[in-house]
Amino acid sequence: MTFSPTWQNLLDNIEELPSDATLVTPLSRKAFRITDVQEHRVLMQYRDDDETIPLQRDQFETLFQRVQDARGAFDLDRLPVDAEPYATVLSLHPRFEVDDREGTLTERETPTGSPLVDADSGSRDADEEREEPDIAVYSDALLLIDALERQDVAALENVETPVLVNLYTLLSDVQRNANDFRKSVADVLLDRLHHDQPISGQFGSVQRTSRRNRSLKDDEEVLSLLEEAGIERERVTSVDASKVDDALEVTELSETDVYDVTESEYVRKAEVDEEVKETRLQGLKDRLAETDSEEATELREEIEELEGRIEELTEFRSGRSFHTSAGGQ
């Protein structure tokens, strides 16, 4: 099959996109938009980057040929990092589909949609009311922020003891609930990460990795195998602390006879007054809901400006061109 009909169909579909449509690369999840469509190329820009990047027709044809040669699902890991936008744009063609979880690009017999295009992102109301998430870490974090704003935490030695207790309690709750929620987020992310390919967000990036865990098999089995290999049991056996404790119960030996004992002191959260937390939290919510002053408007603008600066500092930039020849892999 020649590429010309596919190319023309692709251009037609690109031109039907809203001008503010946002596209996303399938592996690194970088947002970009198409700025112009020309006879032999498509022009694009990454979000918050003024540089215009041309996506050439001949490179689309190379990718088209690779998908056909794969006779199934083409593995996107075979693409150079800077060539990801080609896969996203090609998926705008009704016969090409990107599976961003599996990391593949496939040609289908029936028309498909692209999961990497958000045609409504630019038209959403920027002032759309936010919904309060029903998770414990949100409530605790809000209380902690309020407490931090009321105290000079740069000089903790000058803070009164009850206030320090409140701070420690809230920090402990935030840590616990944040860890629980982080695990929930990680469980979902794990299904979307593959082949050690990093995925970038506004504030950082994550990557799938593995940890090697070991646990010994049955003691007798291990000792027998080592003995057969010429290793005496005494060389690999050690004192079991739990068995030593049992022995101390039936002997006159003291703990310090067999243990080097050191003591350290630490703070432990004893209890949490959930009723007081809920009352304080509701007061904060009511205060935020009623805030509609000029000062509050200025504060929101300052926050938006700060978020923009953070995004500029944390945006990940990759390469710019896709130079693989039609015959290369």
PDB file of C-alpha atoms in Angstrom, residues 20-283:
ATOM      1  CA  ASP A  20      -6.455  24.551  21.053  1.00  0.00           C
ATOM      2  CA  ALA A  21      -6.468  20.741  21.153  1.00  0.00           C
ATOM      3  CA  THR A  22      -3.767  19.224  23.359  1.00  0.00           C
ATOM      4  CA  LEU A  23      -1.894  16.086  22.295  1.00  0.00           C
ATOM      5  CA  VAL A  24       0.288  13.917  24.529  1.00  0.00           C
ATOM      6  CA  THR A  25       3.284  11.739  23.691  1.00  0.00           C
ATOM      7  CA  PRO A  26       2.531   8.079  24.470  1.00  0.00           C
ATOM      8  CA  LEU A  27       5.504   7.198  26.694  1.00  0.00           C
ATOM      9  CA  SER A  28       6.904  10.362  28.275  1.00  0.00           C
ATOM     10  CA  ARG A  29       3.426  12.002  28.464  1.00  0.00           C
ATOM     11  CA  LYS A  30       4.636  15.380  27.202  1.00  0.00           C
ATOM     12  CA  ALA A  31       1.870  17.740  26.097  1.00  0.00           C
ATOM     13  CA  PHE A  32       2.064  19.524  22.744  1.00  0.00           C
ATOM     14  CA  ARG A  33      -0.167  21.117  20.132  1.00  0.00           C
ATOM     15  CA  ILE A  34      -0.174  21.278  16.371  1.00  0.00           C
ATOM     16  CA  THR A  35       0.385  24.816  15.099  1.00  0.00           C
ATOM     17  CA  ASP A  36       0.212  24.321  11.328  1.00  0.00           C
ATOM     18  CA  VAL A  37      -0.391  21.693   8.661  1.00  0.00           C
ATOM     19  CA  GLN A  38       1.577  21.909   5.424  1.00  0.00           C
ATOM     20  CA  GLU A  39       1.860  19.741   2.331  1.00  0.00           C
ATOM     21  CA  HIS A  40       4.939  17.832   3.446  1.00  0.00           C
ATOM     22  CA  ARG A  41       5.059  18.377   7.179  1.00  0.00           C
ATOM     23  CA  VAL A  42       3.176  19.123  10.392  1.00  0.00           C
ATOM     24  CA  LEU A  43       4.381  21.846  12.764  1.00  0.00           C
ATOM     25  CA  MET A  44       4.092  21.419  16.525  1.00  0.00           C
ATOM     26  CA  GLN A  45       5.107  23.049  19.809  1.00  0.00           C
ATOM     27  CA  TYR A  46       5.551  21.513  23.234  1.00  0.00           C
ATOM     28  CA  ARG A  47       3.612  23.150  26.024  1.00  0.00           C
ATOM     29  CA  ASP A  48       5.400  26.221  27.474  1.00  0.00           C
ATOM     30  CA  ASP A  49       7.989  26.109  24.699  1.00  0.00           C
ATOM     31  CA  ASP A  50       8.032  28.631  21.860  1.00  0.00           C
ATOM     32  CA  GLU A  51      10.201  26.504  19.581  1.00  0.00           C
ATOM     33  CA  THR A  52       8.369  25.166  16.528  1.00  0.00           C
ATOM     34  CA  ILE A  53       9.274  21.595  15.621  1.00  0.00           C
ATOM     35  CA  PRO A  54       8.568  20.194  12.128  1.00  0.00           C
ATOM     36  CA  LEU A  55       7.326  16.622  11.813  1.00  0.00           C
ATOM     37  CA  GLN A  56       8.327  15.561   8.309  1.00  0.00           C
ATOM     38  CA  ARG A  57       6.193  13.515   5.925  1.00  0.00           C
ATOM     39  CA  ASP A  58       9.005  11.101   5.104  1.00  0.00           C
ATOM     40  CA  GLN A  59       9.413  10.266   8.781  1.00  0.00           C
ATOM     41  CA  PHE A  60       5.698   9.529   9.059  1.00  0.00           C
ATOM     42  CA  GLU A  61       6.111   7.224   6.065  1.00  0.00           C
ATOM     43  CA  THR A  62       9.003   5.471   7.809  1.00  0.00           C
ATOM     44  CA  LEU A  63       6.857   4.904  10.890  1.00  0.00           C
ATOM     45  CA  PHE A  64       3.955   3.772   8.699  1.00  0.00           C
ATOM     46  CA  GLN A  65       6.221   1.169   7.082  1.00  0.00           C
ATOM     47  CA  ARG A  66       7.514  -0.037  10.435  1.00  0.00           C
ATOM     48  CA  VAL A  67       3.986  -0.630  11.678  1.00  0.00           C
ATOM     49  CA  GLN A  68       3.166  -2.627   8.580  1.00  0.00           C
ATOM     50  CA  ASP A  69       6.391  -4.632   8.864  1.00  0.00           C
ATOM     51  CA  ALA A  70       5.551  -5.464  12.477  1.00  0.00           C
ATOM     52  CA  ARG A  71       2.410  -7.300  11.274  1.00  0.00           C
ATOM     53  CA  GLY A  72       0.769  -6.638  14.600  1.00  0.00           C
ATOM     54  CA  ALA A  73       1.701  -4.198  17.325  1.00  0.00           C
ATOM     55  CA  PHE A  74       4.749  -1.994  16.763  1.00  0.00           C
ATOM     56  CA  ASP A  75       6.705  -1.486  20.005  1.00  0.00           C
ATOM     57  CA  LEU A  76       7.089   2.254  20.609  1.00  0.00           C
ATOM     58  CA  ASP A  77      10.250   1.637  22.619  1.00  0.00           C
ATOM     59  CA  ARG A  78      11.948   1.118  19.273  1.00  0.00           C
ATOM     60  CA  LEU A  79      11.477   4.796  18.449  1.00  0.00           C
ATOM     61  CA  PRO A  80      14.010   7.480  19.367  1.00  0.00           C
ATOM     62  CA  VAL A  81      12.813   9.487  22.358  1.00  0.00           C
ATOM     63  CA  ASP A  82      12.277  12.606  20.263  1.00  0.00           C
ATOM     64  CA  ALA A  83      10.107  10.718  17.772  1.00  0.00           C
ATOM     65  CA  GLU A  84       7.194  10.068  20.116  1.00  0.00           C
ATOM     66  CA  PRO A  85       5.065  12.901  18.634  1.00  0.00           C
ATOM     67  CA  TYR A  86       5.044  11.029  15.317  1.00  0.00           C
ATOM     68  CA  ALA A  87       3.193   8.134  16.942  1.00  0.00           C
ATOM     69  CA  THR A  88       0.679  10.449  18.601  1.00  0.00           C
ATOM     70  CA  VAL A  89      -0.060  12.336  15.385  1.00  0.00           C
ATOM     71  CA  LEU A  90      -0.275   9.138  13.322  1.00  0.00           C
ATOM     72  CA  SER A  91      -2.874   7.850  15.792  1.00  0.00           C
ATOM     73  CA  LEU A  92      -5.147  10.657  14.576  1.00  0.00           C
ATOM     74  CA  HIS A  93      -5.586   8.567  11.437  1.00  0.00           C
ATOM     75  CA  PRO A  94      -8.707   6.416  11.939  1.00  0.00           C
ATOM     76  CA  ARG A  95      -6.861   3.156  11.202  1.00  0.00           C
ATOM     77  CA  PHE A  96      -3.951   3.639  13.619  1.00  0.00           C
ATOM     78  CA  GLU A  97      -4.277   3.113  17.343  1.00  0.00           C
ATOM     79  CA  VAL A  98      -1.848   3.767  20.176  1.00  0.00           C
ATOM     80  CA  ASP A  99      -2.107   1.647  23.298  1.00  0.00           C
ATOM     81  CA  ASP A 100      -0.279   3.875  25.758  1.00  0.00           C
ATOM     82  CA  ARG A 101      -0.378   1.216  28.476  1.00  0.00           C
ATOM     83  CA  GLU A 102       1.199  -1.478  26.341  1.00  0.00           C
ATOM     84  CA  GLY A 103       3.415   0.997  24.511  1.00  0.00           C
ATOM     85  CA  THR A 104       2.348  -0.124  21.031  1.00  0.00           C
ATOM     86  CA  LEU A 105       1.127   1.373  17.759  1.00  0.00           C
ATOM     87  CA  THR A 106      -1.194  -0.818  15.700  1.00  0.00           C
ATOM     88  CA  GLU A 107      -2.957  -0.604  12.365  1.00  0.00           C
ATOM     89  CA  ARG A 108      -6.621  -1.631  12.607  1.00  0.00           C
ATOM     90  CA  GLU A 109      -9.201  -2.647  10.048  1.00  0.00           C
ATOM     91  CA  THR A 110     -11.888  -0.536  11.700  1.00  0.00           C
ATOM     92  CA  PRO A 111     -11.679   3.166  12.656  1.00  0.00           C
ATOM     93  CA  THR A 112     -10.338   3.936  16.137  1.00  0.00           C
ATOM     94  CA  GLY A 113     -10.011   6.974  18.347  1.00  0.00           C
ATOM     95  CA  SER A 114      -6.823   8.285  19.899  1.00  0.00           C
ATOM     96  CA  PRO A 115      -6.454   8.295  23.713  1.00  0.00           C
ATOM     97  CA  LEU A 116      -3.680  10.880  23.377  1.00  0.00           C
ATOM     98  CA  VAL A 117      -5.791  13.819  22.244  1.00  0.00           C
ATOM     99  CA  ASP A 118      -7.801  16.129  24.480  1.00  0.00           C
ATOM    100  CA  ALA A 119      -9.826  18.308  22.165  1.00  0.00           C
ATOM    101  CA  ASP A 120     -11.631  20.074  25.013  1.00  0.00           C
ATOM    102  CA  SER A 121      -8.635  20.965  27.176  1.00  0.00           C
ATOM    103  CA  GLY A 122      -8.234  24.473  25.860  1.00  0.00           C
ATOM    104  CA  SER A 123     -11.910  25.399  26.119  1.00  0.00           C
ATOM    105  CA  ARG A 124     -12.433  24.422  29.730  1.00  0.00           C
ATOM    106  CA  ASP A 125     -13.311  27.163  32.165  1.00  0.00           C
ATOM    107  CA  ALA A 126     -10.117  28.096  33.979  1.00  0.00           C
ATOM    108  CA  ASP A 127     -12.193  29.199  36.973  1.00  0.00           C
ATOM    109  CA  GLU A 128     -14.127  25.932  37.185  1.00  0.00           C
ATOM    110  CA  GLU A 129     -14.994  25.233  40.806  1.00  0.00           C
ATOM    111  CA  ARG A 130     -12.732  22.649  42.383  1.00  0.00           C
ATOM    112  CA  GLU A 131     -14.221  19.701  44.214  1.00  0.00           C
ATOM    113  CA  GLU A 132     -12.968  18.687  47.628  1.00  0.00           C
ATOM    114  CA  PRO A 133     -11.340  15.248  47.399  1.00  0.00           C
ATOM    115  CA  ASP A 134     -12.715  12.730  49.882  1.00  0.00           C
ATOM    116  CA  ILE A 135      -9.360  11.480  51.147  1.00  0.00           C
ATOM    117  CA  ALA A 136      -7.889  11.756  54.627  1.00  0.00           C
ATOM    118  CA  VAL A 137      -4.601  13.325  53.588  1.00  0.00           C
ATOM    119  CA  TYR A 138      -6.409  16.336  52.094  1.00  0.00           C
ATOM    120  CA  SER A 139      -8.116  17.248  55.362  1.00  0.00           C
ATOM    121  CA  ASP A 140      -4.981  16.732  57.441  1.00  0.00           C
ATOM    122  CA  ALA A 141      -2.838  18.691  54.979  1.00  0.00           C
ATOM    123  CA  LEU A 142      -5.281  21.605  55.069  1.00  0.00           C
ATOM    124  CA  LEU A 143      -5.147  21.682  58.859  1.00  0.00           C
ATOM    125  CA  LEU A 144      -1.355  21.454  58.787  1.00  0.00           C
ATOM    126  CA  ILE A 145      -1.050  24.339  56.318  1.00  0.00           C
ATOM    127  CA  ASP A 146      -3.253  26.497  58.535  1.00  0.00           C
ATOM    128  CA  ALA A 147      -1.168  25.637  61.601  1.00  0.00           C
ATOM    129  CA  LEU A 148       2.100  26.372  59.787  1.00  0.00           C
ATOM    130  CA  GLU A 149       0.836  29.743  58.586  1.00  0.00           C
ATOM    131  CA  ARG A 150       0.060  30.781  62.175  1.00  0.00           C
ATOM    132  CA  GLN A 151       3.477  29.958  63.652  1.00  0.00           C
ATOM    133  CA  ASP A 152       7.092  30.962  63.125  1.00  0.00           C
ATOM    134  CA  VAL A 153       8.283  27.447  62.371  1.00  0.00           C
ATOM    135  CA  ALA A 154      11.732  28.746  61.461  1.00  0.00           C
ATOM    136  CA  ALA A 155      12.347  29.122  65.208  1.00  0.00           C
ATOM    137  CA  LEU A 156      10.768  26.044  66.760  1.00  0.00           C
ATOM    138  CA  GLU A 157      12.500  26.596  70.087  1.00  0.00           C
ATOM    139  CA  ASN A 158      10.278  29.666  70.578  1.00  0.00           C
ATOM    140  CA  VAL A 159       7.027  27.843  69.843  1.00  0.00           C
ATOM    141  CA  GLU A 160       4.836  26.905  72.808  1.00  0.00           C
ATOM    142  CA  THR A 161       4.600  23.242  73.757  1.00  0.00           C
ATOM    143  CA  PRO A 162       0.869  22.750  72.952  1.00  0.00           C
ATOM    144  CA  VAL A 163       1.465  24.169  69.493  1.00  0.00           C
ATOM    145  CA  LEU A 164       4.388  21.794  68.941  1.00  0.00           C
ATOM    146  CA  VAL A 165       2.146  18.920  70.001  1.00  0.00           C
ATOM    147  CA  ASN A 166      -0.447  19.985  67.442  1.00  0.00           C
ATOM    148  CA  LEU A 167       2.197  20.263  64.726  1.00  0.00           C
ATOM    149  CA  TYR A 168       3.659  16.858  65.538  1.00  0.00           C
ATOM    150  CA  THR A 169       0.215  15.229  65.553  1.00  0.00           C
ATOM    151  CA  LEU A 170      -0.745  16.736  62.207  1.00  0.00           C
ATOM    152  CA  LEU A 171       2.617  15.916  60.642  1.00  0.00           C
ATOM    153  CA  SER A 172       2.259  12.320  61.779  1.00  0.00           C
ATOM    154  CA  ASP A 173      -1.264  12.048  60.346  1.00  0.00           C
ATOM    155  CA  VAL A 174      -0.233  13.645  57.060  1.00  0.00           C
ATOM    156  CA  GLN A 175       2.745  11.299  56.751  1.00  0.00           C
ATOM    157  CA  ARG A 176       0.660   8.182  57.402  1.00  0.00           C
ATOM    158  CA  ASN A 177      -2.214   9.137  55.111  1.00  0.00           C
ATOM    159  CA  ALA A 178       0.127  10.445  52.423  1.00  0.00           C
ATOM    160  CA  ASN A 179       1.999   7.136  52.400  1.00  0.00           C
ATOM    161  CA  ASP A 180      -1.278   5.216  52.105  1.00  0.00           C
ATOM    162  CA  PHE A 181      -2.443   7.425  49.255  1.00  0.00           C
ATOM    163  CA  ARG A 182       0.974   7.300  47.579  1.00  0.00           C
ATOM    164  CA  LYS A 183       0.758   3.508  47.535  1.00  0.00           C
ATOM    165  CA  SER A 184      -2.690   3.714  45.907  1.00  0.00           C
ATOM    166  CA  VAL A 185      -1.314   6.081  43.247  1.00  0.00           C
ATOM    167  CA  ALA A 186       1.706   3.829  42.697  1.00  0.00           C
ATOM    168  CA  ASP A 187      -0.519   0.773  42.209  1.00  0.00           C
ATOM    169  CA  VAL A 188      -2.333   2.528  39.363  1.00  0.00           C
ATOM    170  CA  LEU A 189       0.855   3.985  37.879  1.00  0.00           C
ATOM    171  CA  LEU A 190       2.484   0.568  37.798  1.00  0.00           C
ATOM    172  CA  ASP A 191      -0.041  -0.549  35.180  1.00  0.00           C
ATOM    173  CA  ARG A 192       0.870   2.436  32.995  1.00  0.00           C
ATOM    174  CA  LEU A 193       4.660   2.224  33.190  1.00  0.00           C
ATOM    175  CA  HIS A 194       6.570  -0.196  31.019  1.00  0.00           C
ATOM    176  CA  HIS A 195      10.040  -1.021  29.748  1.00  0.00           C
ATOM    177  CA  ASP A 196      11.740   1.372  32.200  1.00  0.00           C
ATOM    178  CA  GLN A 197      10.496   4.327  30.139  1.00  0.00           C
ATOM    179  CA  PRO A 198      10.251   7.465  32.342  1.00  0.00           C
ATOM    180  CA  ILE A 199       6.982   9.388  32.412  1.00  0.00           C
ATOM    181  CA  SER A 200       7.218  13.091  33.172  1.00  0.00           C
ATOM    182  CA  GLY A 201       4.750  15.337  34.904  1.00  0.00           C
ATOM    183  CA  GLN A 202       4.806  18.983  35.900  1.00  0.00           C
ATOM    184  CA  PHE A 203       6.781  18.436  39.086  1.00  0.00           C
ATOM    185  CA  GLY A 204       8.974  15.478  38.230  1.00  0.00           C
ATOM    186  CA  SER A 205       9.106  12.078  36.582  1.00  0.00           C
ATOM    187  CA  VAL A 206       8.649   8.457  37.576  1.00  0.00           C
ATOM    188  CA  GLN A 207      10.049   5.244  36.201  1.00  0.00           C
ATOM    189  CA  ARG A 208       9.235   1.590  36.638  1.00  0.00           C
ATOM    190  CA  THR A 209      11.914  -0.296  38.506  1.00  0.00           C
ATOM    191  CA  SER A 210      12.291  -3.632  40.262  1.00  0.00           C
ATOM    192  CA  ARG A 211      13.600  -4.745  43.615  1.00  0.00           C
ATOM    193  CA  ARG A 212      15.161  -8.157  44.196  1.00  0.00           C
ATOM    194  CA  ASN A 213      13.965  -9.788  47.408  1.00  0.00           C
ATOM    195  CA  ARG A 214      15.432 -12.926  48.945  1.00  0.00           C
ATOM    196  CA  SER A 215      14.269 -15.286  51.649  1.00  0.00           C
ATOM    197  CA  LEU A 216      16.008 -18.463  52.708  1.00  0.00           C
ATOM    198  CA  LYS A 217      14.393 -21.783  52.026  1.00  0.00           C
ATOM    199  CA  ASP A 218      13.820 -24.338  54.780  1.00  0.00           C
ATOM    200  CA  ASP A 219      16.790 -24.382  57.219  1.00  0.00           C
ATOM    201  CA  GLU A 220      17.468 -28.096  56.908  1.00  0.00           C
ATOM    202  CA  GLU A 221      17.333 -27.958  53.127  1.00  0.00           C
ATOM    203  CA  VAL A 222      19.814 -25.084  53.014  1.00  0.00           C
ATOM    204  CA  LEU A 223      22.175 -26.651  55.566  1.00  0.00           C
ATOM    205  CA  SER A 224      22.103 -30.016  53.794  1.00  0.00           C
ATOM    206  CA  LEU A 225      22.925 -28.415  50.446  1.00  0.00           C
ATOM    207  CA  LEU A 226      25.804 -26.439  51.972  1.00  0.00           C
ATOM    208  CA  GLU A 227      27.166 -29.532  53.722  1.00  0.00           C
ATOM    209  CA  GLU A 228      27.110 -31.395  50.432  1.00  0.00           C
ATOM    210  CA  ALA A 229      29.126 -28.509  48.996  1.00  0.00           C
ATOM    211  CA  GLY A 230      31.711 -28.818  51.782  1.00  0.00           C
ATOM    212  CA  ILE A 231      30.514 -26.008  54.074  1.00  0.00           C
ATOM    213  CA  GLU A 232      30.201 -26.950  57.759  1.00  0.00           C
ATOM    214  CA  ARG A 233      26.990 -26.013  59.543  1.00  0.00           C
ATOM    215  CA  GLU A 234      28.803 -23.973  62.192  1.00  0.00           C
ATOM    216  CA  ARG A 235      30.045 -21.527  59.533  1.00  0.00           C
ATOM    217  CA  VAL A 236      26.548 -20.413  58.544  1.00  0.00           C
ATOM    218  CA  THR A 237      24.521 -20.809  61.738  1.00  0.00           C
ATOM    219  CA  SER A 238      24.145 -17.852  64.093  1.00  0.00           C
ATOM    220  CA  VAL A 239      22.501 -16.989  67.383  1.00  0.00           C
ATOM    221  CA  ASP A 240      18.733 -16.513  67.103  1.00  0.00           C
ATOM    222  CA  ALA A 241      17.598 -13.583  69.288  1.00  0.00           C
ATOM    223  CA  SER A 242      14.153 -15.054  69.865  1.00  0.00           C
ATOM    224  CA  LYS A 243      15.644 -18.327  71.102  1.00  0.00           C
ATOM    225  CA  VAL A 244      18.038 -16.410  73.358  1.00  0.00           C
ATOM    226  CA  ASP A 245      15.076 -14.599  74.929  1.00  0.00           C
ATOM    227  CA  ASP A 246      13.388 -17.937  75.589  1.00  0.00           C
ATOM    228  CA  ALA A 247      16.587 -19.185  77.222  1.00  0.00           C
ATOM    229  CA  LEU A 248      16.807 -16.123  79.480  1.00  0.00           C
ATOM    230  CA  GLU A 249      13.394 -17.020  80.897  1.00  0.00           C
ATOM    231  CA  VAL A 250      14.715 -20.297  82.322  1.00  0.00           C
ATOM    232  CA  THR A 251      18.233 -19.260  83.387  1.00  0.00           C
ATOM    233  CA  GLU A 252      19.731 -16.844  85.875  1.00  0.00           C
ATOM    234  CA  LEU A 253      21.412 -14.842  83.140  1.00  0.00           C
ATOM    235  CA  SER A 254      20.395 -11.214  82.836  1.00  0.00           C
ATOM    236  CA  GLU A 255      19.578  -9.333  79.653  1.00  0.00           C
ATOM    237  CA  THR A 256      22.785  -7.307  79.858  1.00  0.00           C
ATOM    238  CA  ASP A 257      24.826 -10.527  80.054  1.00  0.00           C
ATOM    239  CA  VAL A 258      23.987 -11.399  76.462  1.00  0.00           C
ATOM    240  CA  TYR A 259      22.892  -8.063  74.961  1.00  0.00           C
ATOM    241  CA  ASP A 260      24.601  -4.717  74.467  1.00  0.00           C
ATOM    242  CA  VAL A 261      21.751  -2.453  75.551  1.00  0.00           C
ATOM    243  CA  THR A 262      21.446   1.196  74.567  1.00  0.00           C
ATOM    244  CA  GLU A 263      18.491   3.503  75.095  1.00  0.00           C
ATOM    245  CA  SER A 264      17.196   6.332  72.914  1.00  0.00           C
ATOM    246  CA  GLU A 265      14.251   8.621  73.455  1.00  0.00           C
ATOM    247  CA  TYR A 266      11.699   9.686  70.871  1.00  0.00           C
ATOM    248  CA  VAL A 267       8.272  11.280  70.630  1.00  0.00           C
ATOM    249  CA  ARG A 268       5.304   9.053  69.919  1.00  0.00           C
ATOM    250  CA  LYS A 269       1.815  10.232  69.076  1.00  0.00           C
ATOM    251  CA  ALA A 270      -0.454   8.988  71.857  1.00  0.00           C
ATOM    252  CA  GLU A 271      -3.898   9.985  70.588  1.00  0.00           C
ATOM    253  CA  VAL A 272      -5.706  12.282  68.165  1.00  0.00           C
ATOM    254  CA  ASP A 273      -8.747  14.412  68.960  1.00  0.00           C
ATOM    255  CA  GLU A 274     -10.660  13.847  65.737  1.00  0.00           C
ATOM    256  CA  GLU A 275     -13.615  15.982  66.884  1.00  0.00           C
ATOM    257  CA  VAL A 276     -11.459  19.060  67.365  1.00  0.00           C
ATOM    258  CA  LYS A 277      -9.785  18.436  63.992  1.00  0.00           C
ATOM    259  CA  GLU A 278     -13.127  18.171  62.215  1.00  0.00           C
ATOM    260  CA  THR A 279     -14.437  21.343  63.875  1.00  0.00           C
ATOM    261  CA  ARG A 280     -11.327  23.298  62.918  1.00  0.00           C
ATOM    262  CA  LEU A 281     -11.392  21.885  59.397  1.00  0.00           C
ATOM    263  CA  GLN A 282     -15.005  22.904  58.848  1.00  0.00           C
ATOM    264  CA  GLY A 283     -14.157  26.400  60.016  1.00  0.00           C
TER     265      GLY A 283
END
